[in-house]
Short mmCIF file of C-alpha atoms in Angstrom, two decimals:
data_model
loop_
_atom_site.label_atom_id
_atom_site.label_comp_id
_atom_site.label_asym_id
_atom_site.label_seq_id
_atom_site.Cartn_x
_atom_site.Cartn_y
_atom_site.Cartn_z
CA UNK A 5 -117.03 5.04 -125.00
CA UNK A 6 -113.58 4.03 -123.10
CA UNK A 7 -113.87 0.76 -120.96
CA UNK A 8 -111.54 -0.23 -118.66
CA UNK A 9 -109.97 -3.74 -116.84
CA UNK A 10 -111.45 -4.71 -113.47
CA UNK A 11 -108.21 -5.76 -111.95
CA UNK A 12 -105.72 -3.28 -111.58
CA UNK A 13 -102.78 -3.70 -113.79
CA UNK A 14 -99.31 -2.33 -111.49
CA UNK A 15 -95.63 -2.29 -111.09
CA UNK A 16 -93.35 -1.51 -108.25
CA UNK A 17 -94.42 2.09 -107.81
CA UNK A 18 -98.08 2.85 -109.34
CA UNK A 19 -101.24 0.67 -109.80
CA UNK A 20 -104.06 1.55 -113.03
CA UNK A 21 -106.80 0.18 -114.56
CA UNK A 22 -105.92 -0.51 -118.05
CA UNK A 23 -108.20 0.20 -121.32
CA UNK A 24 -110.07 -2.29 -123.05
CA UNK A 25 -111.66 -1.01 -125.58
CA UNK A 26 -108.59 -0.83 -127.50
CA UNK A 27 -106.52 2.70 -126.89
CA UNK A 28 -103.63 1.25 -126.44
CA UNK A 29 -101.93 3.34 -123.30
CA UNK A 30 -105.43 4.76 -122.22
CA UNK A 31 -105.47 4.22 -118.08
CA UNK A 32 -108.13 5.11 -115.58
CA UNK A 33 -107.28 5.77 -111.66
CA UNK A 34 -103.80 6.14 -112.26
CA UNK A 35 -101.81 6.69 -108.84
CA UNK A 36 -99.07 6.22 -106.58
CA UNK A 37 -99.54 2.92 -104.14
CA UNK A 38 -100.69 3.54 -100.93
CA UNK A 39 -98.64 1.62 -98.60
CA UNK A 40 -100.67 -0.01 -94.89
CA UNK A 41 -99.00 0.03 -91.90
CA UNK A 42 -97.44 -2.16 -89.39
CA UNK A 43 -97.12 -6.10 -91.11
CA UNK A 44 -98.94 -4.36 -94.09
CA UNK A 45 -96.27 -1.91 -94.30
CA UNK A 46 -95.23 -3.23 -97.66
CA UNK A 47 -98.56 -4.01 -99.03
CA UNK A 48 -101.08 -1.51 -101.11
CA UNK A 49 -104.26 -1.08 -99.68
CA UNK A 50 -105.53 -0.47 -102.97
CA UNK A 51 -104.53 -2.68 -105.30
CA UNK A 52 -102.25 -5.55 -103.58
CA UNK A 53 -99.23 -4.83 -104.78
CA UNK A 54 -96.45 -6.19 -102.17
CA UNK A 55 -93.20 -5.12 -102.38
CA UNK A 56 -89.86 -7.18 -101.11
CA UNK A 57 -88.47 -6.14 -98.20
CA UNK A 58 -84.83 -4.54 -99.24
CA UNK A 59 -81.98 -6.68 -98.56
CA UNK A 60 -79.66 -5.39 -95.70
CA UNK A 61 -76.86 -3.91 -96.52
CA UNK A 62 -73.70 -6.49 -95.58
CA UNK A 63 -71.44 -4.78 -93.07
CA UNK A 64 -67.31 -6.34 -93.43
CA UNK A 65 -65.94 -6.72 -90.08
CA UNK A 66 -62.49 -7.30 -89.37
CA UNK A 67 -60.25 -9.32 -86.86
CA UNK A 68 -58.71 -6.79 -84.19
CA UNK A 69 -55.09 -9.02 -84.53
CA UNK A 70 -53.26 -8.58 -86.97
CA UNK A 71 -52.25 -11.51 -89.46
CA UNK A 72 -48.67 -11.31 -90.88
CA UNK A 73 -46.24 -13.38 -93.16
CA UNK A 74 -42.29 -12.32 -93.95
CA UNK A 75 -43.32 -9.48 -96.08
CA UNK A 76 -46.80 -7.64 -94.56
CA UNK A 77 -49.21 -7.21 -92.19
CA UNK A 78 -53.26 -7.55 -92.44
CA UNK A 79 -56.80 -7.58 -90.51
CA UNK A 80 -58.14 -10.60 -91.86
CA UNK A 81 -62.31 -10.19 -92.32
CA UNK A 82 -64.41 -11.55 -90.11
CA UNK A 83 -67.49 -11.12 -91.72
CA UNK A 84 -67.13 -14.57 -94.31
CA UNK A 85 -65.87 -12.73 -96.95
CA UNK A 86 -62.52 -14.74 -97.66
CA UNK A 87 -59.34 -13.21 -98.45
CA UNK A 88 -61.08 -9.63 -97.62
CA UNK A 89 -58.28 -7.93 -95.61
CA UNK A 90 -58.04 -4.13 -93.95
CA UNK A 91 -55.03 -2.04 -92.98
CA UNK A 92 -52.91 -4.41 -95.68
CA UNK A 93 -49.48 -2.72 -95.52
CA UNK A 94 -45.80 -3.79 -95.63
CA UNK A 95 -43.91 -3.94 -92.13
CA UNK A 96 -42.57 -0.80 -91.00
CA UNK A 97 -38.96 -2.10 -89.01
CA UNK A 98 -37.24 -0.84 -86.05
CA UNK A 99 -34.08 -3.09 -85.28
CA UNK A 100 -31.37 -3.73 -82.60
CA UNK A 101 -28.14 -5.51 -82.14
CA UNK A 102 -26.95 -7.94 -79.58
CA UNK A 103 -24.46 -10.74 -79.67
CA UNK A 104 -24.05 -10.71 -83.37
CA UNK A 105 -27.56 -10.74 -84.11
CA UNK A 106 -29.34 -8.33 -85.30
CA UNK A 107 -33.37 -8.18 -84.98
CA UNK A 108 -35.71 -6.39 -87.08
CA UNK A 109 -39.01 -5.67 -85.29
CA UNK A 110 -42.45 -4.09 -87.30
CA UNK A 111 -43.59 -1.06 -85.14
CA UNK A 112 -47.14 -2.08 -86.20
CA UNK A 113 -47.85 -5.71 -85.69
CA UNK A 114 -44.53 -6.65 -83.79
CA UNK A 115 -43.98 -9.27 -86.83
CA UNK A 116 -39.62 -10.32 -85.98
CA UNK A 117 -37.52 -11.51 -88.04
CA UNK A 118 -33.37 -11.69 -87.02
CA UNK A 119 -30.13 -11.89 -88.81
CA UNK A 120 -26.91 -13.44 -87.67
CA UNK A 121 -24.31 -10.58 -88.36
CA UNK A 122 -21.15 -12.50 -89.82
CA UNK A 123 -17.45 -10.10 -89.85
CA UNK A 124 -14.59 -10.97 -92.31
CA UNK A 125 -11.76 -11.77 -89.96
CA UNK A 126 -7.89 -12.00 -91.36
CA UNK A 127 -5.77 -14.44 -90.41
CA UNK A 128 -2.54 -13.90 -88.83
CA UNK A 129 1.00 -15.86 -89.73
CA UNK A 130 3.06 -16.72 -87.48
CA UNK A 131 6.82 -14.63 -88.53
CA UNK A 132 9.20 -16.23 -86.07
CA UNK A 133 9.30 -18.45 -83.01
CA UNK A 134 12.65 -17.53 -80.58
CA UNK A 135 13.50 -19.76 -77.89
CA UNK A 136 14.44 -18.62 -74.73
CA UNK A 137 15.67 -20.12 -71.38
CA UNK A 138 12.03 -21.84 -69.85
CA UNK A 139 10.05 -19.58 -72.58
CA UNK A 140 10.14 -18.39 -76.33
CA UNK A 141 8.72 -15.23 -78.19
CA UNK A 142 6.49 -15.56 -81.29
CA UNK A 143 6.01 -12.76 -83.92
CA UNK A 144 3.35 -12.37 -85.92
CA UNK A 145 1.97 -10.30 -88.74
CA UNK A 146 0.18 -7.33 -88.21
CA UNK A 147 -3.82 -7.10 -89.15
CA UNK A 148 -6.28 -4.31 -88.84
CA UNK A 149 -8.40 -6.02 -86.21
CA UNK A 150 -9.06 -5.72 -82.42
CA UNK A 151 -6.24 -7.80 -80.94
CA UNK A 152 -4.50 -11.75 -81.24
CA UNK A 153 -4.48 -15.01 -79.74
CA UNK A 154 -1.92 -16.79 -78.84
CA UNK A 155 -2.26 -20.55 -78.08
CA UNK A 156 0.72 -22.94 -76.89
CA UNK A 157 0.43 -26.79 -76.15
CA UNK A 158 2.99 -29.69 -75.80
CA UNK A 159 1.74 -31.93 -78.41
CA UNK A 160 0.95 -31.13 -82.00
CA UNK A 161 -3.07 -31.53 -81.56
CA UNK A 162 -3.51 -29.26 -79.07
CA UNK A 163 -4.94 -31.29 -76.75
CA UNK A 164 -2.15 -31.27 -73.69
CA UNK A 165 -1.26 -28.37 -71.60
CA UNK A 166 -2.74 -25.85 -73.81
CA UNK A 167 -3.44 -22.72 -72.75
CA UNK A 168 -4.50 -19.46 -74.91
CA UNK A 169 -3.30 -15.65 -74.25
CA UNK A 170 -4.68 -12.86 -74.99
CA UNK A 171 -3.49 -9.63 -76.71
CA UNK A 172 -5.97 -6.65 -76.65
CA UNK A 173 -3.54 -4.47 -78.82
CA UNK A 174 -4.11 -4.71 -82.65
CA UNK A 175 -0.65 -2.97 -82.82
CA UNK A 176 0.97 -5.57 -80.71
CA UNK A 177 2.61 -8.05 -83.15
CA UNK A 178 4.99 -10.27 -80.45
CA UNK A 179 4.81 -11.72 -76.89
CA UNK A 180 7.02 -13.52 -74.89
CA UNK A 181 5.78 -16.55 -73.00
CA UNK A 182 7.10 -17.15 -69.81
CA UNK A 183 7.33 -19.60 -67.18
CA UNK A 184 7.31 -22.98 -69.42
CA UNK A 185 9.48 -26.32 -68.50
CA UNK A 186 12.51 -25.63 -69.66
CA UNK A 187 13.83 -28.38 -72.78
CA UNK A 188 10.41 -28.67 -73.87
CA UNK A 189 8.72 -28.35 -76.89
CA UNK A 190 5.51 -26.30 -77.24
CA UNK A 191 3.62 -26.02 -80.54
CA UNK A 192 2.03 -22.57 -81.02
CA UNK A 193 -0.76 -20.67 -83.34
CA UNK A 194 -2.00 -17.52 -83.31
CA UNK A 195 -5.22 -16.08 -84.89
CA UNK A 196 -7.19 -12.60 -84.46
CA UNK A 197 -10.47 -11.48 -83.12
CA UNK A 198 -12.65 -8.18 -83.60
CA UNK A 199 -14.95 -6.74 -80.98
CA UNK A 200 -18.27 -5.72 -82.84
CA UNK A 201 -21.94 -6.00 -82.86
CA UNK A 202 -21.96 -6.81 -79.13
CA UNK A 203 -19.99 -9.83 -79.72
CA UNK A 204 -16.11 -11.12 -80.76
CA UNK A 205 -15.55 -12.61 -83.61
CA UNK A 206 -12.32 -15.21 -84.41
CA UNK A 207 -10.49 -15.79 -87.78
CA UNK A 208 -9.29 -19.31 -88.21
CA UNK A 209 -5.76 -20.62 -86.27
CA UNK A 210 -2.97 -19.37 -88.22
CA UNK A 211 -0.12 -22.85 -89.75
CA UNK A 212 1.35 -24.35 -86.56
CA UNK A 213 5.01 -24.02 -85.52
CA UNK A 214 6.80 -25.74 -82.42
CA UNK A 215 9.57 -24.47 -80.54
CA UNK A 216 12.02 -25.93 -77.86
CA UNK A 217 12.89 -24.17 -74.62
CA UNK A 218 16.13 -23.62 -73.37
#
């Protein structure tokens, strides 16, 4: 005759009385658990069993602003989890040009960065110097740029009576200056300049050379 355990024996889904009379696997009232309700909720009515309550399932949030360095942009979590990011993506540029600089702007997280645009101007040389009666003409060689400067003083430093002129022709390669003290002598340079990126840009002063007026 089969004899069976007062207590029920049970895991996390069925509860039994187990044999003891020694048929090994031999179990009497065999059954699913029968879960209470309300606080017992998790708690057999039959046999005792109580089962955990499930852990929730940990939801990542997510800053609304982005986070950016020099190469990316990123919602940083919110949530604890460090170094967790969402929408991780490399910046997408527009860019635009004004005064020589030119700014690169990410269409998604407005991340800037900006870049000084730098042009390669020649340098002019002054050809010849010609004096004339209270003036003198200066020649100088011809570049592929926008258009020359001229600059005349009376002393060697250009610190006295200088003034600069202007020549918006590129193909202009000679200018008389006019209305000067006449017997004097004026030092002179010349360089270039090119019109671009919203800006001018100079080469250096070409080698001095003086003149006297008639």
């Amino acid at each position: 005759q089969h004899t069976f355990a007062d207590t029920w024996s049970k895991n996390s889904e069925y509860h039994w009385h187990a044999a003891t009379c020694g048929c090994t696997g031999l179990v009497n009232e065999f059954a699913e658990h029968a879960w209470g309700t309300g606080d017992n909720a998790n708690k057999c009515t039959v046999c005792g069993y109580e089962k955990e309550d499930p852990k929730p399932v940990h939801e990542h949030t997510f800053a609304s602003d982005w986070s950016k360095n020099a190469l990316a942009h990123w919602h940083a979590a919110t949530c604890g989890c460090s170094g967790l990011t969402n929408d991780f993506a490399e910046h997408n540029y527009s860019t635009s040009i004004s005064k020589g600089v030119k700014t690169y702007t990410c269409k998604t997280c407005g991340y800037q960065k900006k870049e000084t645009l730098k042009v390669a101007v020649p340098k002019p040389s002054i050809k010849s110097l010609t004096k004339a009666r209270k003036a003198f003409t200066v020649k100088w060689t011809k570049k592929s740029v926008t258009g020359y400067q001229i600059q005349y003083a009376t002393n060697s430093k250009f610190t006295k009576s200088k003034k600069t002129v202007t020549v918006k022709s590129a193909s202009t390669v000679s200018k008389k200056i006019k209305s000067l003290k006449k017997k004097k002598r004026y030092y002179v340079r010349v360089r270039c300049y090119i019109n671009k990126y919203d800006t001018t840009y100079y080469s250096g002063w070409s080698s001095r050379k003086s003149v006297r007026t008639r």
